[in-house]
Short mmCIF file of C-alpha atoms in Angstrom, two decimals:
data_model
loop_
_atom_site.label_atom_id
_atom_site.label_comp_id
_atom_site.label_asym_id
_atom_site.label_seq_id
_atom_site.Cartn_x
_atom_site.Cartn_y
_atom_site.Cartn_z
CA MET A 1 -6.80 -15.30 9.72
CA ARG A 2 -9.40 -14.12 12.06
CA SER A 3 -12.45 -13.13 11.47
CA PHE A 4 -12.73 -8.64 11.94
CA GLU A 5 -15.24 -6.44 12.93
CA THR A 6 -14.42 -3.81 10.40
CA LEU A 7 -12.19 -5.89 7.64
CA LEU A 8 -13.17 -8.84 5.07
CA THR A 9 -10.16 -11.24 4.51
CA GLU A 10 -9.20 -14.50 2.64
CA ILE A 11 -6.54 -16.13 1.66
CA THR A 12 -6.74 -17.43 -2.70
CA ASP A 13 -4.12 -19.16 -4.15
CA GLY A 14 -1.27 -17.53 -2.02
CA ILE A 15 -2.86 -13.71 -2.08
CA LEU A 16 -4.14 -11.94 1.00
CA LEU A 17 -7.71 -9.95 -0.11
CA VAL A 18 -8.68 -7.11 2.68
CA THR A 19 -11.90 -5.97 2.41
CA ILE A 20 -12.57 -2.73 4.40
CA ASN A 21 -15.72 -3.67 5.86
CA ARG A 22 -17.42 0.29 6.08
CA GLU A 23 -19.48 0.36 3.44
CA ASP A 24 -22.12 3.12 4.99
CA LYS A 25 -19.62 5.38 5.72
CA LEU A 26 -17.51 4.32 2.13
CA ASN A 27 -14.89 2.81 4.55
CA ALA A 28 -13.46 5.84 6.64
CA LEU A 29 -10.81 4.85 8.38
CA ASN A 30 -11.54 5.44 12.27
CA GLN A 31 -9.66 3.77 14.98
CA THR A 32 -10.90 0.30 14.84
CA VAL A 33 -10.07 -0.10 11.66
CA LEU A 34 -6.71 1.23 12.47
CA LYS A 35 -5.97 -1.50 15.09
CA GLU A 36 -7.56 -4.71 12.84
CA LEU A 37 -5.23 -3.11 9.96
CA ASN A 38 -2.05 -3.83 11.91
CA GLU A 39 -3.50 -7.15 12.58
CA VAL A 40 -3.60 -8.18 9.82
CA ILE A 41 -0.26 -6.74 8.54
CA ASP A 42 0.83 -9.26 11.21
CA GLU A 43 -0.32 -11.95 9.35
CA LEU A 44 1.40 -10.73 5.98
CA TYR A 45 4.56 -10.60 7.05
CA SER A 46 4.50 -13.62 9.89
CA ASN A 47 1.44 -15.82 7.29
CA THR A 48 4.07 -17.94 4.56
CA GLU A 49 0.90 -19.33 3.11
CA VAL A 50 0.24 -15.42 1.86
CA LYS A 51 2.68 -14.02 -0.37
CA GLY A 52 1.46 -10.55 -0.92
CA MET A 53 -1.96 -8.62 -0.14
CA ILE A 54 -4.31 -7.10 -2.43
CA LEU A 55 -5.80 -3.97 -0.36
CA THR A 56 -9.20 -2.43 -0.91
CA GLY A 57 -12.97 -0.69 -0.32
CA LYS A 58 -16.04 -2.85 0.23
CA GLY A 59 -18.88 -1.45 -2.40
CA PRO A 60 -18.29 0.84 -5.43
CA LYS A 61 -18.17 4.74 -4.67
CA ALA A 62 -14.99 4.09 -2.04
CA PHE A 63 -11.71 2.73 -0.84
CA VAL A 64 -11.74 5.21 2.54
CA ALA A 65 -13.03 8.27 2.02
CA GLY A 66 -11.04 10.14 4.33
CA ALA A 67 -10.55 9.94 7.99
CA ASP A 68 -13.53 9.22 10.37
CA ILE A 69 -14.18 12.67 11.69
CA THR A 70 -16.58 11.93 14.37
CA GLU A 71 -13.14 10.40 16.08
CA PHE A 72 -11.10 14.70 15.70
CA SER A 73 -14.24 16.49 18.06
CA SER A 74 -12.06 15.86 20.07
CA LEU A 75 -8.53 15.28 19.97
CA ASN A 76 -5.97 18.42 21.39
CA GLU A 77 -2.37 18.83 20.58
CA GLU A 78 -0.92 14.91 22.57
CA SER A 79 -3.71 13.43 21.35
CA GLY A 80 -3.81 14.61 17.05
CA LYS A 81 -0.03 13.70 17.73
CA ALA A 82 0.12 10.09 18.77
CA LEU A 83 -3.32 9.93 16.73
CA ALA A 84 -0.90 10.73 13.72
CA GLN A 85 2.72 8.66 15.11
CA ASN A 86 0.04 5.49 14.91
CA GLY A 87 -1.55 6.04 11.17
CA HIS A 88 2.42 6.69 10.09
CA ASP A 89 3.38 3.55 12.17
CA ILE A 90 1.44 1.60 10.45
CA PHE A 91 1.33 3.28 6.42
CA PHE A 92 4.58 2.53 7.63
CA ARG A 93 4.54 -1.24 8.00
CA LEU A 94 2.41 -1.92 4.53
CA GLU A 95 4.92 0.50 3.52
CA ARG A 96 8.03 -1.77 4.42
CA SER A 97 6.93 -4.91 4.01
CA PRO A 98 8.87 -7.32 2.58
CA LYS A 99 5.82 -8.75 0.45
CA PRO A 100 4.49 -6.56 -2.41
CA VAL A 101 0.83 -5.04 -1.47
CA ILE A 102 -1.58 -3.93 -4.50
CA ALA A 103 -4.28 -1.12 -3.58
CA ALA A 104 -7.56 -1.98 -5.62
CA VAL A 105 -8.45 1.81 -5.74
CA ASN A 106 -12.28 1.38 -6.76
CA GLY A 107 -13.87 5.40 -6.06
CA PHE A 108 -13.04 7.45 -3.50
CA ALA A 109 -9.49 7.74 -1.94
CA LEU A 110 -9.77 11.06 -0.01
CA GLY A 111 -7.79 12.17 2.64
CA GLY A 112 -5.85 9.30 5.25
CA GLY A 113 -7.86 6.98 2.12
CA CYS A 114 -5.32 7.84 0.13
CA GLU A 115 -2.49 8.57 2.49
CA LEU A 116 -3.12 4.52 2.68
CA ALA A 117 -3.29 3.95 -1.13
CA MET A 118 -0.57 5.58 -1.52
CA SER A 119 2.01 3.43 1.81
CA CYS A 120 1.42 0.77 -0.66
CA HIS A 121 3.40 -0.71 -3.81
CA ILE A 122 1.03 -0.46 -6.26
CA ARG A 123 -2.38 0.95 -7.34
CA VAL A 124 -5.06 0.30 -9.30
CA ALA A 125 -7.76 2.70 -9.75
CA SER A 126 -10.98 1.96 -11.66
CA ASP A 127 -12.37 4.12 -14.01
CA ASN A 128 -14.32 5.99 -11.33
CA ALA A 129 -12.23 6.93 -8.74
CA LYS A 130 -11.00 10.33 -7.62
CA PHE A 131 -8.08 10.85 -5.28
CA GLY A 132 -7.19 13.51 -2.95
CA GLN A 133 -5.51 15.20 0.68
CA PRO A 134 -8.46 17.93 1.87
CA GLU A 135 -7.63 18.25 4.63
CA VAL A 136 -6.88 21.89 4.62
CA ASN A 137 -11.05 22.13 4.13
CA LEU A 138 -10.80 21.40 7.58
CA GLY A 139 -8.35 23.97 9.33
CA ILE A 140 -5.71 21.18 9.43
CA ILE A 141 -2.87 19.01 6.99
CA PRO A 142 -2.58 15.18 5.67
CA GLY A 143 -1.49 13.54 8.35
CA TYR A 144 -0.50 9.82 8.31
CA GLY A 145 2.47 10.59 5.47
CA GLY A 146 0.10 12.45 2.60
CA THR A 147 2.29 15.71 2.20
CA GLN A 148 5.49 13.51 1.95
CA ARG A 149 4.11 9.95 -0.36
CA LEU A 150 2.80 13.30 -2.55
CA VAL A 151 5.47 14.47 -2.93
CA GLN A 152 7.73 11.48 -4.56
CA PHE A 153 5.09 10.43 -7.03
CA ILE A 154 3.80 13.32 -7.98
CA GLY A 155 6.70 16.60 -7.81
CA LYS A 156 6.75 18.96 -5.79
CA GLY A 157 4.83 21.31 -7.48
CA LYS A 158 1.51 19.92 -8.61
CA ALA A 159 1.55 18.25 -4.68
CA LEU A 160 1.00 21.49 -3.08
CA GLU A 161 -1.06 22.44 -5.59
CA LEU A 162 -3.04 20.03 -4.78
CA LEU A 163 -2.64 19.96 -0.81
CA MET A 164 -3.18 23.89 -0.53
CA THR A 165 -6.93 23.83 -2.82
CA ALA A 166 -7.75 20.68 -0.90
CA ASP A 167 -9.02 19.55 -5.03
CA LEU A 168 -9.41 16.31 -6.54
CA ILE A 169 -7.41 15.04 -8.77
CA ASP A 170 -9.77 11.78 -11.67
CA ALA A 171 -8.09 8.83 -13.08
CA THR A 172 -7.03 9.31 -15.69
CA THR A 173 -5.46 12.62 -14.04
CA ALA A 174 -4.49 10.00 -11.78
CA LEU A 175 -2.19 7.68 -14.33
CA SER A 176 -0.89 11.16 -15.82
CA LEU A 177 0.63 11.77 -12.84
CA GLY A 178 2.43 8.78 -11.75
CA LEU A 179 -0.28 8.34 -8.74
CA ALA A 180 -1.59 5.03 -10.10
CA ASN A 181 -0.20 2.90 -11.92
CA HIS A 182 -3.21 0.78 -13.86
CA VAL A 183 -7.28 2.33 -14.56
CA VAL A 184 -9.04 0.03 -15.50
CA PRO A 185 -13.75 -0.33 -15.57
CA ALA A 186 -14.08 -1.02 -11.99
CA ALA A 187 -15.31 -4.47 -13.11
CA GLU A 188 -11.90 -5.64 -13.82
CA LEU A 189 -10.11 -4.68 -11.07
CA LEU A 190 -9.66 -7.08 -9.34
CA ASP A 191 -9.05 -8.97 -12.10
CA LEU A 192 -6.45 -7.47 -13.12
CA SER A 193 -4.44 -6.62 -9.69
CA ARG A 194 -4.92 -10.41 -9.12
CA SER A 195 -2.83 -10.60 -12.71
CA ILE A 196 -0.42 -7.92 -11.27
CA MET A 197 -0.17 -9.92 -7.79
CA ASN A 198 -0.03 -13.50 -9.54
CA LYS A 199 2.41 -12.45 -11.83
CA ILE A 200 5.62 -10.29 -8.82
CA THR A 201 5.20 -13.45 -6.57
CA SER A 202 5.75 -16.00 -9.54
CA LYS A 203 9.70 -14.34 -9.73
CA ALA A 204 11.88 -15.16 -6.33
CA PRO A 205 10.08 -13.94 -3.01
CA VAL A 206 13.51 -12.95 -1.45
CA ALA A 207 14.66 -10.42 -4.81
CA ILE A 208 10.65 -9.25 -5.04
CA ALA A 209 11.18 -8.04 -0.26
CA LYS A 210 15.35 -6.25 -1.80
CA VAL A 211 13.88 -4.43 -4.67
CA ILE A 212 10.64 -3.18 -2.05
CA GLU A 213 14.13 -2.42 0.70
CA ALA A 214 16.91 -1.22 -1.66
CA VAL A 215 13.84 1.58 -3.42
CA ASN A 216 12.10 2.65 0.37
CA ALA A 217 15.77 2.82 0.42
CA HIS A 218 15.58 5.76 -1.93
CA PHE A 219 13.69 8.28 0.71
CA THR A 220 14.98 7.19 3.93
CA ASP A 221 17.13 10.14 5.57
CA GLY A 222 20.75 8.73 6.04
CA VAL A 223 20.49 5.96 3.81
CA ASP A 224 22.53 6.01 1.16
CA GLY A 225 20.75 4.17 -1.75
CA PHE A 226 23.01 3.05 -4.04
CA LYS A 227 24.91 1.89 -1.13
CA THR A 228 22.04 -0.48 0.26
CA GLU A 229 21.44 -1.70 -3.53
CA VAL A 230 25.17 -2.79 -3.66
CA ASP A 231 24.06 -4.93 -0.23
CA LEU A 232 21.40 -6.56 -0.97
CA PHE A 233 22.36 -7.96 -4.12
CA ALA A 234 25.65 -9.04 -2.35
CA LYS A 235 23.19 -10.74 0.54
CA CYS A 236 21.03 -12.25 -2.92
CA VAL A 237 23.66 -13.80 -4.93
CA ALA A 238 23.94 -15.79 -1.14
CA THR A 239 20.10 -17.30 -1.52
CA GLU A 240 19.66 -20.77 -3.15
CA ASP A 241 17.18 -18.78 -5.63
CA PHE A 242 19.83 -17.03 -7.17
CA THR A 243 21.31 -20.22 -7.85
CA GLU A 244 17.84 -21.91 -8.55
CA GLY A 245 17.50 -19.29 -10.81
CA VAL A 246 20.35 -18.82 -13.12
CA SER A 247 20.56 -22.64 -13.33
CA ALA A 248 16.87 -22.58 -14.63
CA PHE A 249 17.85 -19.74 -17.18
CA LEU A 250 20.70 -21.87 -18.19
CA GLY A 251 19.11 -24.73 -18.50
CA LYS A 252 16.07 -22.83 -20.61
CA ARG A 253 13.18 -23.72 -18.06
CA LYS A 254 11.19 -22.01 -15.33
CA ALA A 255 12.37 -21.29 -11.83
CA ALA A 256 10.93 -22.89 -8.87
CA PHE A 257 11.72 -20.24 -6.58
CA LYS A 258 11.33 -21.26 -2.76
CA GLY A 259 12.28 -17.86 -1.22
CA LYS A 260 15.16 -18.99 0.41
#
């Protein structure tokens, strides 16, 4: 994998670790970060060596503290729409990845950072993490999916409160609301993220991809999630992994899945 200006990447045991590397800017999302993140997602999709991805921020203070506001001063209605659409496109690619993506949230996940974390499949938070969508303080609303995904995770009433007050919530509150899956001391953040990823990637890769697709169908307008589940179940039955999984279960041995 090529080197990047704003990202650090490494692949270990099939897990792609991506670190947003703008610690002096609290890992704020600028257009370079988004462009490079989109390139990394290409790698996630296409590299057969990669089984899943963990996304985190550099340093102890922030996962991503928001968008880079210095890029906002020249926005008009047309360029603002293009900026938001670009963020939507990239974050949808993460959400729809056939391979699992875990956000290891190490500190602030605000604005675009909270939106980025919510586009991942699982969120593991350090005990110093804080989540929020404070965009109304700037006279705007979230532009990378925050008004939609926050409602999915914590419900309409609480989402409206956080979106309109710009209040931040700590990791424990995020866990209780269902926004975070786990909260651990910062020193254990990556270890737990890797442990969860290793458990997921030990399962049948095709089945994992279909789980993601079926769950996403529930939130897709015009798509019948139940019908999608039936269709995807049938496709799983037609795979070599299904044959191997049943054989291993009946033979009381560990399955050797090939992703086929």
